[in-house]
Amino acid sequence: MMQSKKKSIWTRLHVDPLFLFFTLLLLVYSVCIIWSASGQDIAMTERKVIQILLGIATMLILAQFPPRLYEKWAPYFYIICIIFLVVVDAFGDSSKGAQRWLNLGFMRFQPSELAKIAVPLMVAKFINQEGCPPSLKTTLQTLAIIAVPTLLVAMQPDLGTAILVAMSGIFIIFLAGISWKFIIAATLSIGAFIPIMWYFLMHDYQRERVLTLFNPERDPLGKGYHILQSKTAIGSGGLWGKGWLKGTQSQLEFIPERHTDFIFSVIAEEFGFVGAIVLLVLFLCLIARGLVIASQSQSTFGRVLIGGLILVLFIYVFINIGMVSGILPVVGVPLPLISYGGSSLVVLMAGFGIMMSIHTHRNMLSKNI
């Protein structure tokens, strides 16, 4: 006797309800804090809401496609991303010393955000194709795949995004079961490479950021201004904070970039230690649910891809909070889901959509696209 299974609304929508729940809580949190960080700017808050709606729509649309489609199209998406990065390095719009955007007439588009999805997709496909654990040859070929877009992003220059692009691919190699001997050798190689990077590859302003990290008081009104104001805001929030819209450092505009990279300083000042912990717990729940979804994937491609995307989300949060707290150099990484910025939000939600596609299609009997 055939036994029919009744599909839930979440199965029909190809959505994981728990992952969606934590994502929506973070997005609601973001709208509240953008309203405060922008100085009650209605236009900016409305744009943030539009970005969220666009991100949710992107996530839901991408969740409908079967995961084998993403595996099949990964090389094409990677090549398109490389072409965009070459074009932006040659002809892109410049702002504040960085050449990161393509002007499409109706909007400015940042191709480096595409690399955050294209690289993990391509690496997951390549490793799945070559077999796990990856051999030394496969590992070196994979590192070359990661290096090309990473170097193109670093040339813009955008060190923060370049680090995230590199990590999005390296995490997947790690999850594929790479040998610990190779990890130790790679760590030692990176350590040996640091002096070369410091003296020959880093720009002067990047070296200044590192020096400012260890002693921000050396230039309190210049290069150390951001981090000193940020640390003052975080420390002044205390346990419960000064109250929503009542942060003196944020409302009097002492904190630069307070609606983008330094938005965590506004949260800590206005909502205090408790508000910051609530935010971190929400991120922790989202990451934990993502890891559970990764563990339930029935293919190597899905498992390493989801695991890589979730670990990059963790690194995203860690770098941003470490940056504004003065324990890491300022590298221009926004707080995911919370900071103002359409490109990064939509790309992040696109990654969530691919994750949900892999999770909700895992019981498909047919492997045909």
mmCIF file of N, CA, C and O in Angstrom, residues 234-326:
data_model
loop_
_atom_site.group_PDB
_atom_site.id
_atom_site.type_symbol
_atom_site.label_atom_id
_atom_site.label_comp_id
_atom_site.label_asym_id
_atom_site.label_seq_id
_atom_site.Cartn_x
_atom_site.Cartn_y
_atom_site.Cartn_z
ATOM 1 N N ILE A 234 31.560 51.754 23.047
ATOM 2 C CA ILE A 234 31.306 50.413 23.582
ATOM 3 C C ILE A 234 31.426 50.413 25.106
ATOM 4 O O ILE A 234 30.573 49.870 25.813
ATOM 5 N N GLY A 235 32.468 51.062 25.608
ATOM 6 C CA GLY A 235 32.680 51.091 27.053
ATOM 7 C C GLY A 235 31.626 51.886 27.795
ATOM 8 O O GLY A 235 31.242 51.543 28.928
ATOM 9 N N SER A 236 31.114 52.960 27.172
ATOM 10 C CA SER A 236 30.146 53.825 27.859
ATOM 11 C C SER A 236 28.752 53.205 27.922
ATOM 12 O O SER A 236 27.900 53.673 28.670
ATOM 13 N N GLY A 237 28.509 52.139 27.150
ATOM 14 C CA GLY A 237 27.192 51.509 27.160
ATOM 15 C C GLY A 237 26.883 50.786 28.458
ATOM 16 O O GLY A 237 25.711 50.657 28.842
ATOM 17 N N GLY A 238 27.939 50.319 29.142
ATOM 18 C CA GLY A 238 27.726 49.614 30.406
ATOM 19 C C GLY A 238 26.907 48.342 30.228
ATOM 20 O O GLY A 238 26.917 47.719 29.163
ATOM 21 N N LEU A 239 26.175 47.963 31.289
ATOM 22 C CA LEU A 239 25.412 46.708 31.258
ATOM 23 C C LEU A 239 24.143 46.820 30.416
ATOM 24 O O LEU A 239 23.861 45.964 29.581
ATOM 25 N N TRP A 240 23.372 47.892 30.615
ATOM 26 C CA TRP A 240 22.069 48.008 29.957
ATOM 27 C C TRP A 240 22.055 49.026 28.824
ATOM 28 O O TRP A 240 21.052 49.139 28.113
ATOM 29 N N GLY A 241 23.123 49.816 28.667
ATOM 30 C CA GLY A 241 23.167 50.797 27.598
ATOM 31 C C GLY A 241 22.504 52.112 27.972
ATOM 32 O O GLY A 241 21.845 52.236 29.009
ATOM 33 N N LYS A 242 22.686 53.106 27.114
ATOM 34 C CA LYS A 242 22.122 54.440 27.367
ATOM 35 C C LYS A 242 20.685 54.546 26.889
ATOM 36 O O LYS A 242 20.020 55.554 27.145
ATOM 37 N N GLY A 243 20.212 53.561 26.169
ATOM 38 C CA GLY A 243 18.844 53.610 25.655
ATOM 39 C C GLY A 243 18.816 53.867 24.165
ATOM 40 O O GLY A 243 19.705 54.521 23.610
ATOM 41 N N TRP A 244 17.778 53.317 23.528
ATOM 42 C CA TRP A 244 17.621 53.461 22.076
ATOM 43 C C TRP A 244 17.507 54.936 21.692
ATOM 44 O O TRP A 244 16.746 55.685 22.337
ATOM 45 N N LEU A 245 18.268 55.395 20.748
ATOM 46 C CA LEU A 245 18.326 56.776 20.228
ATOM 47 C C LEU A 245 18.965 57.743 21.218
ATOM 48 O O LEU A 245 18.893 58.959 21.032
ATOM 49 N N LYS A 246 19.564 57.222 22.290
ATOM 50 C CA LYS A 246 20.134 58.097 23.321
ATOM 51 C C LYS A 246 21.650 57.960 23.435
ATOM 52 O O LYS A 246 22.236 58.440 24.416
ATOM 53 N N GLY A 247 22.293 57.319 22.498
ATOM 54 C CA GLY A 247 23.745 57.190 22.553
ATOM 55 C C GLY A 247 24.428 58.492 22.169
ATOM 56 O O GLY A 247 24.211 59.013 21.074
ATOM 57 N N THR A 248 25.234 59.022 23.071
ATOM 58 C CA THR A 248 25.869 60.318 22.797
ATOM 59 C C THR A 248 26.928 60.210 21.698
ATOM 60 O O THR A 248 27.015 61.077 20.817
ATOM 61 N N GLN A 249 27.753 59.168 21.745
ATOM 62 C CA GLN A 249 28.795 59.024 20.723
ATOM 63 C C GLN A 249 28.190 58.839 19.326
ATOM 64 O O GLN A 249 28.694 59.374 18.350
ATOM 65 N N SER A 250 27.090 58.093 19.257
ATOM 66 C CA SER A 250 26.477 57.814 17.952
ATOM 67 C C SER A 250 25.586 58.959 17.483
ATOM 68 O O SER A 250 25.684 59.400 16.329
ATOM 69 N N GLN A 251 24.721 59.469 18.356
ATOM 70 C CA GLN A 251 23.776 60.510 17.933
ATOM 71 C C GLN A 251 24.465 61.846 17.654
ATOM 72 O O GLN A 251 23.982 62.647 16.855
ATOM 73 N N LEU A 252 25.591 62.104 18.336
ATOM 74 C CA LEU A 252 26.343 63.341 18.078
ATOM 75 C C LEU A 252 27.414 63.141 17.001
ATOM 76 O O LEU A 252 28.281 63.997 16.817
ATOM 77 N N GLU A 253 27.356 61.981 16.337
ATOM 78 C CA GLU A 253 28.184 61.683 15.165
ATOM 79 C C GLU A 253 29.685 61.651 15.452
ATOM 80 O O GLU A 253 30.496 62.022 14.610
ATOM 81 N N PHE A 254 30.049 61.211 16.664
ATOM 82 C CA PHE A 254 31.473 61.024 16.944
ATOM 83 C C PHE A 254 31.995 59.738 16.306
ATOM 84 O O PHE A 254 33.181 59.614 16.030
ATOM 85 N N ILE A 255 31.085 58.746 16.113
ATOM 86 C CA ILE A 255 31.497 57.465 15.527
ATOM 87 C C ILE A 255 31.399 57.557 14.010
ATOM 88 O O ILE A 255 30.305 57.727 13.470
ATOM 89 N N PRO A 256 32.523 57.439 13.297
ATOM 90 C CA PRO A 256 32.467 57.457 11.826
ATOM 91 C C PRO A 256 31.875 56.141 11.299
ATOM 92 O O PRO A 256 31.979 55.105 11.963
ATOM 93 N N GLU A 257 31.287 56.186 10.129
ATOM 94 C CA GLU A 257 30.741 54.978 9.480
ATOM 95 C C GLU A 257 29.853 54.191 10.450
ATOM 96 O O GLU A 257 29.892 52.959 10.497
ATOM 97 N N ARG A 258 29.046 54.908 11.241
ATOM 98 C CA ARG A 258 28.300 54.235 12.301
ATOM 99 C C ARG A 258 27.124 53.407 11.780
ATOM 100 O O ARG A 258 26.620 52.552 12.502
ATOM 101 N N HIS A 259 26.669 53.638 10.555
ATOM 102 C CA HIS A 259 25.580 52.816 10.025
ATOM 103 C C HIS A 259 26.099 51.657 9.168
ATOM 104 O O HIS A 259 25.310 50.842 8.711
ATOM 105 N N THR A 260 27.422 51.602 8.960
ATOM 106 C CA THR A 260 27.986 50.490 8.166
ATOM 107 C C THR A 260 28.964 49.678 9.025
ATOM 108 O O THR A 260 28.542 48.877 9.835
ATOM 109 N N ASP A 261 30.273 49.931 8.857
ATOM 110 C CA ASP A 261 31.257 49.069 9.507
ATOM 111 C C ASP A 261 31.235 49.163 11.038
ATOM 112 O O ASP A 261 31.548 48.187 11.723
ATOM 113 N N PHE A 262 30.895 50.335 11.599
ATOM 114 C CA PHE A 262 30.978 50.526 13.048
ATOM 115 C C PHE A 262 29.605 50.484 13.719
ATOM 116 O O PHE A 262 29.401 51.088 14.766
ATOM 117 N N ILE A 263 28.659 49.769 13.142
ATOM 118 C CA ILE A 263 27.308 49.737 13.703
ATOM 119 C C ILE A 263 27.266 48.976 15.027
ATOM 120 O O ILE A 263 26.408 49.256 15.882
ATOM 121 N N PHE A 264 28.199 48.051 15.243
ATOM 122 C CA PHE A 264 28.217 47.328 16.518
ATOM 123 C C PHE A 264 28.508 48.282 17.677
ATOM 124 O O PHE A 264 28.025 48.067 18.802
ATOM 125 N N SER A 265 29.270 49.346 17.426
ATOM 126 C CA SER A 265 29.551 50.337 18.483
ATOM 127 C C SER A 265 28.259 51.015 18.925
ATOM 128 O O SER A 265 28.065 51.291 20.117
ATOM 129 N N VAL A 266 27.372 51.297 17.959
ATOM 130 C CA VAL A 266 26.082 51.920 18.284
ATOM 131 C C VAL A 266 25.234 50.955 19.124
ATOM 132 O O VAL A 266 24.603 51.357 20.115
ATOM 133 N N ILE A 267 25.238 49.680 18.750
ATOM 134 C CA ILE A 267 24.474 48.677 19.508
ATOM 135 C C ILE A 267 24.973 48.593 20.944
ATOM 136 O O ILE A 267 24.183 48.619 21.902
ATOM 137 N N ALA A 268 26.297 48.518 21.103
ATOM 138 C CA ALA A 268 26.861 48.376 22.447
ATOM 139 C C ALA A 268 26.626 49.624 23.285
ATOM 140 O O ALA A 268 26.418 49.536 24.504
ATOM 141 N N GLU A 269 26.647 50.801 22.658
ATOM 142 C CA GLU A 269 26.427 52.032 23.425
ATOM 143 C C GLU A 269 24.963 52.170 23.848
ATOM 144 O O GLU A 269 24.671 52.518 24.990
ATOM 145 N N GLU A 270 24.018 51.890 22.936
ATOM 146 C CA GLU A 270 22.610 52.145 23.230
ATOM 147 C C GLU A 270 21.923 50.972 23.943
ATOM 148 O O GLU A 270 21.008 51.177 24.722
ATOM 149 N N PHE A 271 22.339 49.739 23.640
ATOM 150 C CA PHE A 271 21.711 48.562 24.258
ATOM 151 C C PHE A 271 22.613 47.880 25.280
ATOM 152 O O PHE A 271 22.198 46.907 25.908
ATOM 153 N N GLY A 272 23.850 48.376 25.400
ATOM 154 C CA GLY A 272 24.755 47.879 26.419
ATOM 155 C C GLY A 272 25.235 46.449 26.190
ATOM 156 O O GLY A 272 25.067 45.872 25.116
ATOM 157 N N PHE A 273 25.817 45.898 27.250
ATOM 158 C CA PHE A 273 26.350 44.533 27.192
ATOM 159 C C PHE A 273 25.235 43.530 26.894
ATOM 160 O O PHE A 273 25.419 42.582 26.125
ATOM 161 N N VAL A 274 24.056 43.759 27.504
ATOM 162 C CA VAL A 274 22.931 42.837 27.306
ATOM 163 C C VAL A 274 22.492 42.825 25.835
ATOM 164 O O VAL A 274 22.275 41.760 25.245
ATOM 165 N N GLY A 275 22.376 44.008 25.238
ATOM 166 C CA GLY A 275 21.971 44.088 23.833
ATOM 167 C C GLY A 275 22.980 43.437 22.908
ATOM 168 O O GLY A 275 22.612 42.771 21.929
ATOM 169 N N ALA A 276 24.279 43.612 23.233
ATOM 170 C CA ALA A 276 25.322 42.997 22.407
ATOM 171 C C ALA A 276 25.274 41.476 22.525
ATOM 172 O O ALA A 276 25.436 40.762 21.528
ATOM 173 N N ILE A 277 25.028 40.982 23.760
ATOM 174 C CA ILE A 277 24.953 39.528 23.962
ATOM 175 C C ILE A 277 23.742 38.947 23.226
ATOM 176 O O ILE A 277 23.821 37.868 22.632
ATOM 177 N N VAL A 278 22.607 39.668 23.261
ATOM 178 C CA VAL A 278 21.424 39.196 22.524
ATOM 179 C C VAL A 278 21.755 39.041 21.042
ATOM 180 O O VAL A 278 21.407 38.039 20.403
ATOM 181 N N LEU A 279 22.451 40.033 20.503
ATOM 182 C CA LEU A 279 22.845 39.963 19.088
ATOM 183 C C LEU A 279 23.746 38.752 18.825
ATOM 184 O O LEU A 279 23.535 38.002 17.865
ATOM 185 N N LEU A 280 24.730 38.550 19.689
ATOM 186 C CA LEU A 280 25.660 37.432 19.497
ATOM 187 C C LEU A 280 24.950 36.087 19.642
ATOM 188 O O LEU A 280 25.270 35.133 18.922
ATOM 189 N N VAL A 281 23.983 35.997 20.566
ATOM 190 C CA VAL A 281 23.232 34.741 20.726
ATOM 191 C C VAL A 281 22.424 34.441 19.458
ATOM 192 O O VAL A 281 22.348 33.287 19.012
ATOM 193 N N LEU A 282 21.828 35.474 18.865
ATOM 194 C CA LEU A 282 21.082 35.266 17.614
ATOM 195 C C LEU A 282 22.007 34.764 16.509
ATOM 196 O O LEU A 282 21.665 33.843 15.760
ATOM 197 N N PHE A 283 23.193 35.367 16.399
ATOM 198 C CA PHE A 283 24.159 34.897 15.399
ATOM 199 C C PHE A 283 24.575 33.455 15.710
ATOM 200 O O PHE A 283 24.704 32.633 14.801
ATOM 201 N N LEU A 284 24.778 33.156 16.996
ATOM 202 C CA LEU A 284 25.188 31.812 17.384
ATOM 203 C C LEU A 284 24.119 30.789 17.001
ATOM 204 O O LEU A 284 24.432 29.700 16.489
ATOM 205 N N CYS A 285 22.845 31.123 17.249
ATOM 206 C CA CYS A 285 21.738 30.222 16.893
ATOM 207 C C CYS A 285 21.691 30.010 15.376
ATOM 208 O O CYS A 285 21.482 28.880 14.898
ATOM 209 N N LEU A 286 21.886 31.094 14.618
ATOM 210 C CA LEU A 286 21.859 30.993 13.156
ATOM 211 C C LEU A 286 22.997 30.097 12.653
ATOM 212 O O LEU A 286 22.787 29.224 11.800
ATOM 213 N N ILE A 287 24.193 30.303 13.203
ATOM 214 C CA ILE A 287 25.351 29.504 12.791
ATOM 215 C C ILE A 287 25.169 28.041 13.192
ATOM 216 O O ILE A 287 25.467 27.125 12.418
ATOM 217 N N ALA A 288 24.660 27.806 14.416
ATOM 218 C CA ALA A 288 24.447 26.427 14.875
ATOM 219 C C ALA A 288 23.437 25.711 13.980
ATOM 220 O O ALA A 288 23.636 24.550 13.598
ATOM 221 N N ARG A 289 22.344 26.401 13.637
ATOM 222 C CA ARG A 289 21.350 25.776 12.755
ATOM 223 C C ARG A 289 21.953 25.490 11.376
ATOM 224 O O ARG A 289 21.678 24.457 10.764
ATOM 225 N N GLY A 290 22.796 26.399 10.897
ATOM 226 C CA GLY A 290 23.458 26.188 9.607
ATOM 227 C C GLY A 290 24.353 24.961 9.631
ATOM 228 O O GLY A 290 24.392 24.188 8.668
ATOM 229 N N LEU A 291 25.072 24.750 10.733
ATOM 230 C CA LEU A 291 25.949 23.582 10.843
ATOM 231 C C LEU A 291 25.140 22.291 10.902
ATOM 232 O O LEU A 291 25.554 21.258 10.358
ATOM 233 N N VAL A 292 23.961 22.352 11.570
ATOM 234 C CA VAL A 292 23.080 21.176 11.600
ATOM 235 C C VAL A 292 22.605 20.849 10.183
ATOM 236 O O VAL A 292 22.605 19.687 9.754
ATOM 237 N N ILE A 293 22.213 21.888 9.446
ATOM 238 C CA ILE A 293 21.781 21.693 8.050
ATOM 239 C C ILE A 293 22.916 21.075 7.228
ATOM 240 O O ILE A 293 22.695 20.156 6.433
ATOM 241 N N ALA A 294 24.143 21.556 7.439
ATOM 242 C CA ALA A 294 25.299 21.006 6.708
ATOM 243 C C ALA A 294 25.480 19.524 7.022
ATOM 244 O O ALA A 294 25.742 18.714 6.127
ATOM 245 N N SER A 295 25.325 19.166 8.300
ATOM 246 C CA SER A 295 25.533 17.768 8.705
ATOM 247 C C SER A 295 24.473 16.836 8.128
ATOM 248 O O SER A 295 24.694 15.643 7.998
ATOM 249 N N GLN A 296 23.292 17.395 7.793
ATOM 250 C CA GLN A 296 22.203 16.572 7.266
ATOM 251 C C GLN A 296 22.252 16.433 5.741
ATOM 252 O O GLN A 296 21.446 15.707 5.163
ATOM 253 N N SER A 297 23.177 17.144 5.104
ATOM 254 C CA SER A 297 23.262 17.068 3.651
ATOM 255 C C SER A 297 23.712 15.672 3.215
ATOM 256 O O SER A 297 24.565 15.056 3.856
ATOM 257 N N GLN A 298 23.142 15.180 2.128
ATOM 258 C CA GLN A 298 23.432 13.820 1.688
ATOM 259 C C GLN A 298 24.486 13.763 0.579
ATOM 260 O O GLN A 298 24.754 12.699 0.032
ATOM 261 N N SER A 299 25.074 14.902 0.246
ATOM 262 C CA SER A 299 26.128 14.904 -0.776
ATOM 263 C C SER A 299 27.343 15.661 -0.244
ATOM 264 O O SER A 299 27.214 16.559 0.590
ATOM 265 N N THR A 300 28.512 15.273 -0.738
ATOM 266 C CA THR A 300 29.739 15.979 -0.336
ATOM 267 C C THR A 300 29.683 17.433 -0.774
ATOM 268 O O THR A 300 30.083 18.337 -0.019
ATOM 269 N N PHE A 301 29.163 17.660 -1.988
ATOM 270 C CA PHE A 301 29.063 19.031 -2.497
ATOM 271 C C PHE A 301 28.249 19.901 -1.535
ATOM 272 O O PHE A 301 28.673 20.996 -1.150
ATOM 273 N N GLY A 302 27.078 19.389 -1.123
ATOM 274 C CA GLY A 302 26.216 20.165 -0.238
ATOM 275 C C GLY A 302 26.828 20.354 1.135
ATOM 276 O O GLY A 302 26.771 21.448 1.704
ATOM 277 N N ARG A 303 27.439 19.297 1.660
ATOM 278 C CA ARG A 303 27.980 19.364 3.024
ATOM 279 C C ARG A 303 29.114 20.374 3.121
ATOM 280 O O ARG A 303 29.130 21.224 4.023
ATOM 281 N N VAL A 304 30.082 20.300 2.204
ATOM 282 C CA VAL A 304 31.225 21.222 2.308
ATOM 283 C C VAL A 304 30.832 22.644 1.917
ATOM 284 O O VAL A 304 31.362 23.619 2.472
ATOM 285 N N LEU A 305 29.879 22.780 0.984
ATOM 286 C CA LEU A 305 29.465 24.125 0.579
ATOM 287 C C LEU A 305 28.749 24.841 1.725
ATOM 288 O O LEU A 305 29.076 25.988 2.055
ATOM 289 N N ILE A 306 27.758 24.174 2.333
ATOM 290 C CA ILE A 306 27.029 24.807 3.442
ATOM 291 C C ILE A 306 27.963 25.078 4.616
ATOM 292 O O ILE A 306 27.943 26.159 5.217
ATOM 293 N N GLY A 307 28.804 24.085 4.946
ATOM 294 C CA GLY A 307 29.747 24.287 6.044
ATOM 295 C C GLY A 307 30.662 25.476 5.790
ATOM 296 O O GLY A 307 30.920 26.286 6.682
ATOM 297 N N GLY A 308 31.145 25.605 4.549
ATOM 298 C CA GLY A 308 32.016 26.731 4.207
ATOM 299 C C GLY A 308 31.305 28.064 4.312
ATOM 300 O O GLY A 308 31.846 29.032 4.862
ATOM 301 N N LEU A 309 30.068 28.139 3.804
ATOM 302 C CA LEU A 309 29.313 29.397 3.862
ATOM 303 C C LEU A 309 29.036 29.804 5.310
ATOM 304 O O LEU A 309 29.120 30.994 5.661
ATOM 305 N N ILE A 310 28.720 28.835 6.154
ATOM 306 C CA ILE A 310 28.420 29.150 7.556
ATOM 307 C C ILE A 310 29.677 29.591 8.303
ATOM 308 O O ILE A 310 29.647 30.534 9.109
ATOM 309 N N LEU A 311 30.797 28.931 8.034
ATOM 310 C CA LEU A 311 32.033 29.334 8.705
ATOM 311 C C LEU A 311 32.479 30.723 8.263
ATOM 312 O O LEU A 311 33.031 31.490 9.052
ATOM 313 N N VAL A 312 32.218 31.067 7.006
ATOM 314 C CA VAL A 312 32.534 32.425 6.552
ATOM 315 C C VAL A 312 31.645 33.445 7.260
ATOM 316 O O VAL A 312 32.102 34.539 7.616
ATOM 317 N N LEU A 313 30.374 33.087 7.488
ATOM 318 C CA LEU A 313 29.492 33.983 8.249
ATOM 319 C C LEU A 313 30.065 34.225 9.646
ATOM 320 O O LEU A 313 30.081 35.364 10.133
ATOM 321 N N PHE A 314 30.581 33.163 10.262
ATOM 322 C CA PHE A 314 31.208 33.305 11.585
ATOM 323 C C PHE A 314 32.416 34.244 11.511
ATOM 324 O O PHE A 314 32.581 35.135 12.355
ATOM 325 N N ILE A 315 33.263 34.056 10.499
ATOM 326 C CA ILE A 315 34.456 34.907 10.348
ATOM 327 C C ILE A 315 34.049 36.364 10.105
ATOM 328 O O ILE A 315 34.656 37.306 10.616
ATOM 329 N N TYR A 316 32.976 36.540 9.304
ATOM 330 C CA TYR A 316 32.408 37.867 9.029
ATOM 331 C C TYR A 316 32.121 38.591 10.355
ATOM 332 O O TYR A 316 32.545 39.722 10.586
ATOM 333 N N VAL A 317 31.364 37.912 11.234
ATOM 334 C CA VAL A 317 30.969 38.499 12.522
ATOM 335 C C VAL A 317 32.200 38.725 13.391
ATOM 336 O O VAL A 317 32.359 39.793 14.008
ATOM 337 N N PHE A 318 33.090 37.722 13.437
ATOM 338 C CA PHE A 318 34.276 37.808 14.287
ATOM 339 C C PHE A 318 35.170 38.980 13.880
ATOM 340 O O PHE A 318 35.628 39.752 14.730
ATOM 341 N N ILE A 319 35.418 39.138 12.579
ATOM 342 C CA ILE A 319 36.301 40.221 12.123
ATOM 343 C C ILE A 319 35.675 41.577 12.409
ATOM 344 O O ILE A 319 36.345 42.494 12.891
ATOM 345 N N ASN A 320 34.355 41.727 12.128
ATOM 346 C CA ASN A 320 33.733 43.032 12.346
ATOM 347 C C ASN A 320 33.780 43.429 13.819
ATOM 348 O O ASN A 320 34.192 44.559 14.150
ATOM 349 N N ILE A 321 33.369 42.533 14.698
ATOM 350 C CA ILE A 321 33.337 42.882 16.121
ATOM 351 C C ILE A 321 34.753 43.036 16.666
ATOM 352 O O ILE A 321 35.026 43.933 17.477
ATOM 353 N N GLY A 322 35.683 42.202 16.200
ATOM 354 C CA GLY A 322 37.075 42.363 16.617
ATOM 355 C C GLY A 322 37.656 43.683 16.148
ATOM 356 O O GLY A 322 38.417 44.345 16.858
ATOM 357 N N MET A 323 37.241 44.109 14.956
ATOM 358 C CA MET A 323 37.726 45.363 14.364
ATOM 359 C C MET A 323 37.248 46.572 15.166
ATOM 360 O O MET A 323 38.042 47.443 15.529
ATOM 361 N N VAL A 324 35.945 46.629 15.473
ATOM 362 C CA VAL A 324 35.415 47.811 16.168
ATOM 363 C C VAL A 324 35.757 47.789 17.657
ATOM 364 O O VAL A 324 35.659 48.812 18.337
ATOM 365 N N SER A 325 36.165 46.602 18.173
ATOM 366 C CA SER A 325 36.548 46.514 19.582
ATOM 367 C C SER A 325 38.030 46.767 19.791
ATOM 368 O O SER A 325 38.497 46.781 20.936
ATOM 369 N N GLY A 326 38.783 46.911 18.715
ATOM 370 C CA GLY A 326 40.198 47.241 18.826
ATOM 371 C C GLY A 326 41.106 46.051 19.012
ATOM 372 O O GLY A 326 42.249 46.209 19.439
#
